[in-house]
mmCIF file of C-alpha atoms in Angstrom:
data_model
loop_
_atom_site.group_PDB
_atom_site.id
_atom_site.type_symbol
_atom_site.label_atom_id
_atom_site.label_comp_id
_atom_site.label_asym_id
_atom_site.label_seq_id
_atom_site.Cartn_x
_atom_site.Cartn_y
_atom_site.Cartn_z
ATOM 1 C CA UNK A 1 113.213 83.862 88.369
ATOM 2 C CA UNK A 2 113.419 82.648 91.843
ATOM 3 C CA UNK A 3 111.942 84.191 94.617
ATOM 4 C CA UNK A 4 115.026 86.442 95.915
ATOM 5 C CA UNK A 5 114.815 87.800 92.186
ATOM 6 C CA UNK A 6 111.453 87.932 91.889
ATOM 7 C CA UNK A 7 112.379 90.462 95.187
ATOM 8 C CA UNK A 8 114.992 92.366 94.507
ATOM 9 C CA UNK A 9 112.831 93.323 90.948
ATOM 10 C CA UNK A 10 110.026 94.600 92.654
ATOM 11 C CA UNK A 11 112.291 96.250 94.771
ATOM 12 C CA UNK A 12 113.832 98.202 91.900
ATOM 13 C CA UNK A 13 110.008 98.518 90.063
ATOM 14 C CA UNK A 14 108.975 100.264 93.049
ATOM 15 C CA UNK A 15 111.877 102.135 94.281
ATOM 16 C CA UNK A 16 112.200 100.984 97.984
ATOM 17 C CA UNK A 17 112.213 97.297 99.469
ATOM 18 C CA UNK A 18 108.601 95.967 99.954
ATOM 19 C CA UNK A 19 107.208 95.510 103.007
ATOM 20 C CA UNK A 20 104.904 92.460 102.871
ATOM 21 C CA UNK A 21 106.246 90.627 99.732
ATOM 22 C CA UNK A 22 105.038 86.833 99.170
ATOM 23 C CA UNK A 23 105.208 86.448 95.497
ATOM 24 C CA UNK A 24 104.757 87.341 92.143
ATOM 25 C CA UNK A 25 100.376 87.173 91.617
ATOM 26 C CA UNK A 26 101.119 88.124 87.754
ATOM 27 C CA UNK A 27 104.025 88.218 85.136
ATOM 28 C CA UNK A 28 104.304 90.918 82.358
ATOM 29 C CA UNK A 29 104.460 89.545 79.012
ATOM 30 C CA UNK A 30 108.311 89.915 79.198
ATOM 31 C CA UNK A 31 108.521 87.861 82.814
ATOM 32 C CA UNK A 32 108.894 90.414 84.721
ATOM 33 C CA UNK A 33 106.872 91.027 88.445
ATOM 34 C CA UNK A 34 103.417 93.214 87.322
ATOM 35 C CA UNK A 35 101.241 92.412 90.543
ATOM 36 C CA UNK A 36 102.516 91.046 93.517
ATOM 37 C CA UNK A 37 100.977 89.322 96.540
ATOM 38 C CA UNK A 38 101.365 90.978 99.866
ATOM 39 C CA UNK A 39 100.664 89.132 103.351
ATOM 40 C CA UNK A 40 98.684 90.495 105.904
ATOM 41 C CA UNK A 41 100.576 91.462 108.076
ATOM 42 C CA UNK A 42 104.451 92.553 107.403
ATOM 43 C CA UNK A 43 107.668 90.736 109.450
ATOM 44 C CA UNK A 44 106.805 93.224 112.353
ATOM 45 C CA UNK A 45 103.112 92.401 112.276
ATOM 46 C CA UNK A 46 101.917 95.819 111.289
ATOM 47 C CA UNK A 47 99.208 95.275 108.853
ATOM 48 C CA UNK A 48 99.158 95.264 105.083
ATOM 49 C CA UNK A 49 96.112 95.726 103.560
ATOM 50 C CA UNK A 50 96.592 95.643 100.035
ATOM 51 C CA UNK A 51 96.501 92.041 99.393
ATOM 52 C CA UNK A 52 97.747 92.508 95.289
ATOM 53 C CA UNK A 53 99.675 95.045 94.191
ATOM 54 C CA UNK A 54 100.779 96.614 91.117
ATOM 55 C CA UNK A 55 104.230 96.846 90.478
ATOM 56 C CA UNK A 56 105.118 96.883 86.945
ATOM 57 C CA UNK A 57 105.737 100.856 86.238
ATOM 58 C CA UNK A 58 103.443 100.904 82.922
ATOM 59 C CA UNK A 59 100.341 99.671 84.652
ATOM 60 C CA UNK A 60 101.138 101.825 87.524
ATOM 61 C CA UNK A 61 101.588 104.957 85.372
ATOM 62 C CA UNK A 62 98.500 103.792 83.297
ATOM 63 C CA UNK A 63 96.374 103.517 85.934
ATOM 64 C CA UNK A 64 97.135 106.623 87.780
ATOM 65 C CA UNK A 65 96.314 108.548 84.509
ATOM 66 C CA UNK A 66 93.199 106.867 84.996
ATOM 67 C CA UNK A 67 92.529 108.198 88.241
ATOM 68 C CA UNK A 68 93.646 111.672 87.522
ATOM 69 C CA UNK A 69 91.417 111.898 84.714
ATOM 70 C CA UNK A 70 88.235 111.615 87.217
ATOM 71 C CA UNK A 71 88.637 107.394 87.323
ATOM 72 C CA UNK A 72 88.017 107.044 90.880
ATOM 73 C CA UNK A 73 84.916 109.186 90.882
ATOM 74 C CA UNK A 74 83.639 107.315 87.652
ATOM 75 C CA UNK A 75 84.186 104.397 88.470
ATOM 76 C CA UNK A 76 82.527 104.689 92.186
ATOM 77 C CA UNK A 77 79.499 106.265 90.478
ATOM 78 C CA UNK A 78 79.087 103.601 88.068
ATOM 79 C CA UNK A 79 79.462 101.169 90.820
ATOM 80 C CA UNK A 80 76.237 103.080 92.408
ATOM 81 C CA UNK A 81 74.422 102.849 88.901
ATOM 82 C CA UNK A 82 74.886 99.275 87.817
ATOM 83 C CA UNK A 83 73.440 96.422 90.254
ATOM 84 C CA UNK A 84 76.275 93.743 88.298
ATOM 85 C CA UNK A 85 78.926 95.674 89.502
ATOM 86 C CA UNK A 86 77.596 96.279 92.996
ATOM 87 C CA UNK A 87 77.548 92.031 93.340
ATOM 88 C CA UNK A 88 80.953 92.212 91.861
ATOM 89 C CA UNK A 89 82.351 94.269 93.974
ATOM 90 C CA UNK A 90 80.656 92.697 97.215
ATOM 91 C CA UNK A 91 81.718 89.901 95.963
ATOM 92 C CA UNK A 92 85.448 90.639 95.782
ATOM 93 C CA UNK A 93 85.745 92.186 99.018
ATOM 94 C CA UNK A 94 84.451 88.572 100.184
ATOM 95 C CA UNK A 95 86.786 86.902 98.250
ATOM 96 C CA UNK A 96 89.682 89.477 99.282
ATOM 97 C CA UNK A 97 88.757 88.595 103.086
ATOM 98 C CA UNK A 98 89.028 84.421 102.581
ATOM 99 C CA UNK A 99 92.348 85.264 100.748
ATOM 100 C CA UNK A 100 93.596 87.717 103.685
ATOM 101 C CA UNK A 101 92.623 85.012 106.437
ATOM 102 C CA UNK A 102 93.751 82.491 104.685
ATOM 103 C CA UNK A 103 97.507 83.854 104.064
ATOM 104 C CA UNK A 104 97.651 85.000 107.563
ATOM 105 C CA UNK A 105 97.151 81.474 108.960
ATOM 106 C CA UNK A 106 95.974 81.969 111.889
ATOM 107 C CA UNK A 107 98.311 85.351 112.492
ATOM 108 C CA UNK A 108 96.230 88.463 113.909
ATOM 109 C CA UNK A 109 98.975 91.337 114.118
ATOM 110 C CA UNK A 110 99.126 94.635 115.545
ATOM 111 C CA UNK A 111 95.853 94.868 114.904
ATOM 112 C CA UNK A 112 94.062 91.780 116.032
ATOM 113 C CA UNK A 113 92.780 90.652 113.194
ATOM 114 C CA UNK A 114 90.787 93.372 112.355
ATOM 115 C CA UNK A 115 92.326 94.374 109.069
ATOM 116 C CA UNK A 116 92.007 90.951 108.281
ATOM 117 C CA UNK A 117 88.246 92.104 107.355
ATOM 118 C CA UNK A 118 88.787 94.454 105.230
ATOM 119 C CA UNK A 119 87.932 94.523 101.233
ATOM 120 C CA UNK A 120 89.419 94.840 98.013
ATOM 121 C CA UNK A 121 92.475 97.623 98.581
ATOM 122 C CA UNK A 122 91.880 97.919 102.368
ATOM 123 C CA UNK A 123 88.062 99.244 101.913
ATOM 124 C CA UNK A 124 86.426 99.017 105.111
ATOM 125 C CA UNK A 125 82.882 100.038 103.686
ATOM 126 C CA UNK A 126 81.281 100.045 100.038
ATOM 127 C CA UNK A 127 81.300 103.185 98.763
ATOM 128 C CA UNK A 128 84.168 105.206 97.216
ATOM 129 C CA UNK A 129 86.837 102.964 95.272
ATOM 130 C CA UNK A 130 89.224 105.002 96.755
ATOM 131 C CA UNK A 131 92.123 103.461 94.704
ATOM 132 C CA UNK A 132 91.706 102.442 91.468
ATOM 133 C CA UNK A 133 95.346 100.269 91.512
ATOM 134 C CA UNK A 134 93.552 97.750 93.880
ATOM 135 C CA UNK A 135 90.878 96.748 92.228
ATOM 136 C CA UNK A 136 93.217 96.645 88.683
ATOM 137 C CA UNK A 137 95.997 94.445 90.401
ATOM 138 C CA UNK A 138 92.548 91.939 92.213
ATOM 139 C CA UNK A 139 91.213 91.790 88.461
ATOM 140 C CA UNK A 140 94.571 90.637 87.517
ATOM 141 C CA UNK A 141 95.307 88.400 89.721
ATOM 142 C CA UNK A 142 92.318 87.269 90.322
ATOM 143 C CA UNK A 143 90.484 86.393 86.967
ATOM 144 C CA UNK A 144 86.700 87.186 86.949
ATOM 145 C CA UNK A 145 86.220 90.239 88.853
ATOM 146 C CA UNK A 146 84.124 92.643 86.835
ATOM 147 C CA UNK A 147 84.528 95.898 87.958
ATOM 148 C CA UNK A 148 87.986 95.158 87.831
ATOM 149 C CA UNK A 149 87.628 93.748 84.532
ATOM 150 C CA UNK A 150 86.248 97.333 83.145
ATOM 151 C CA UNK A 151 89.261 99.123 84.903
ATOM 152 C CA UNK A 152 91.271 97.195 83.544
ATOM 153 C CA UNK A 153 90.146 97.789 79.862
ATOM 154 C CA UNK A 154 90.764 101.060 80.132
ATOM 155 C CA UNK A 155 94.239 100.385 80.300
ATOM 156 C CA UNK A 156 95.114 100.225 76.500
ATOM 157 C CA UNK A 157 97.187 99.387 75.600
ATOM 158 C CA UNK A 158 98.042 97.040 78.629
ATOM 159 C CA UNK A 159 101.674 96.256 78.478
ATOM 160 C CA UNK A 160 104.175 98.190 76.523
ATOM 161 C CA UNK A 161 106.357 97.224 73.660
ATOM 162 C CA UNK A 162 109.159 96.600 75.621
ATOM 163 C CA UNK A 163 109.958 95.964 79.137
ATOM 164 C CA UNK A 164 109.631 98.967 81.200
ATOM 165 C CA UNK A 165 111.510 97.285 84.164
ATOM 166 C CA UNK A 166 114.116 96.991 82.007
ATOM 167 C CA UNK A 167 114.442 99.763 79.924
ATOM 168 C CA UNK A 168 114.976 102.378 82.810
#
């Protein structure tokens, strides 16, 4: 797929045009767009903080049954319990601001920068995950992120049978 397909599937995935689109981060096992990259700032500079985002409509729907079955709370509490994933999640949001500066070369925004600083699925602050979508479409597309990692296992099975983009 080129780029303007690569597009014009999320687009359909997703239900509206997206806002920030760069590229496909991640392919389903059937080609398709299941995270995308987003850059920092959209064509009007208004800023985009969720650098990776899932598109493909089985991890989507997996993961929000994930946070409506207490995931979000979970997860942040077992970020406050374990030490490993408290590094991994500092580390990430470092990670997530060097990828955010870097794709905005030099471009501040509305905002000045200042969103530029901000963590793994726009967090300003550790504490709550707040959205559990971010931190599954970073571990994607981003191998070696552990708390992502976990999340991430919890989605079993993690692709469908068939295409969902496809199928409907």
């Amino acid at each position: 797929m080129d780029a303007d397909e690569d597009r014009a599937v999320v687009a359909r995935q997703i239900g509206r045009e997206p806002r920030a689109f760069r590229r496909v981060a991640v392919r389903c096992p059937f080609g398709r767009p299941a995270v995308t990259e987003q850059s920092p700032y959209d064509p009007g500079g208004e800023p985009f903080p969720t650098t990776y985002w899932v598109t493909c409509r089985w991890l989507v729907a997996a993961v929000a049954r994930l946070e409506a079955d207490g995931g979000v709370e979970r997860w942040t509490a077992a970020v406050e319990a374990d030490p490993e994933l408290v590094v991994s999640r500092a580390r990430a949001d470092d990670e997530q601001r060097t990828v955010r500066r870097e794709l905005a070369g030099g471009q501040t925004g509305q905002d000045g920068g200042a969103s530029l600083e901000l963590g793994v699925g726009g967090s300003r602050r550790i504490g709550s995950l707040k959205c559990l979508h971010a931190h599954a479409a970073f571990a994607l597309a981003r191998p070696g992120y552990e708390l992502g990692d976990r999340i991430v296992a919890e989605l079993q099975p993690l692709w469908p049978d068939r295409c969902c983009t496809d199928s409907g």
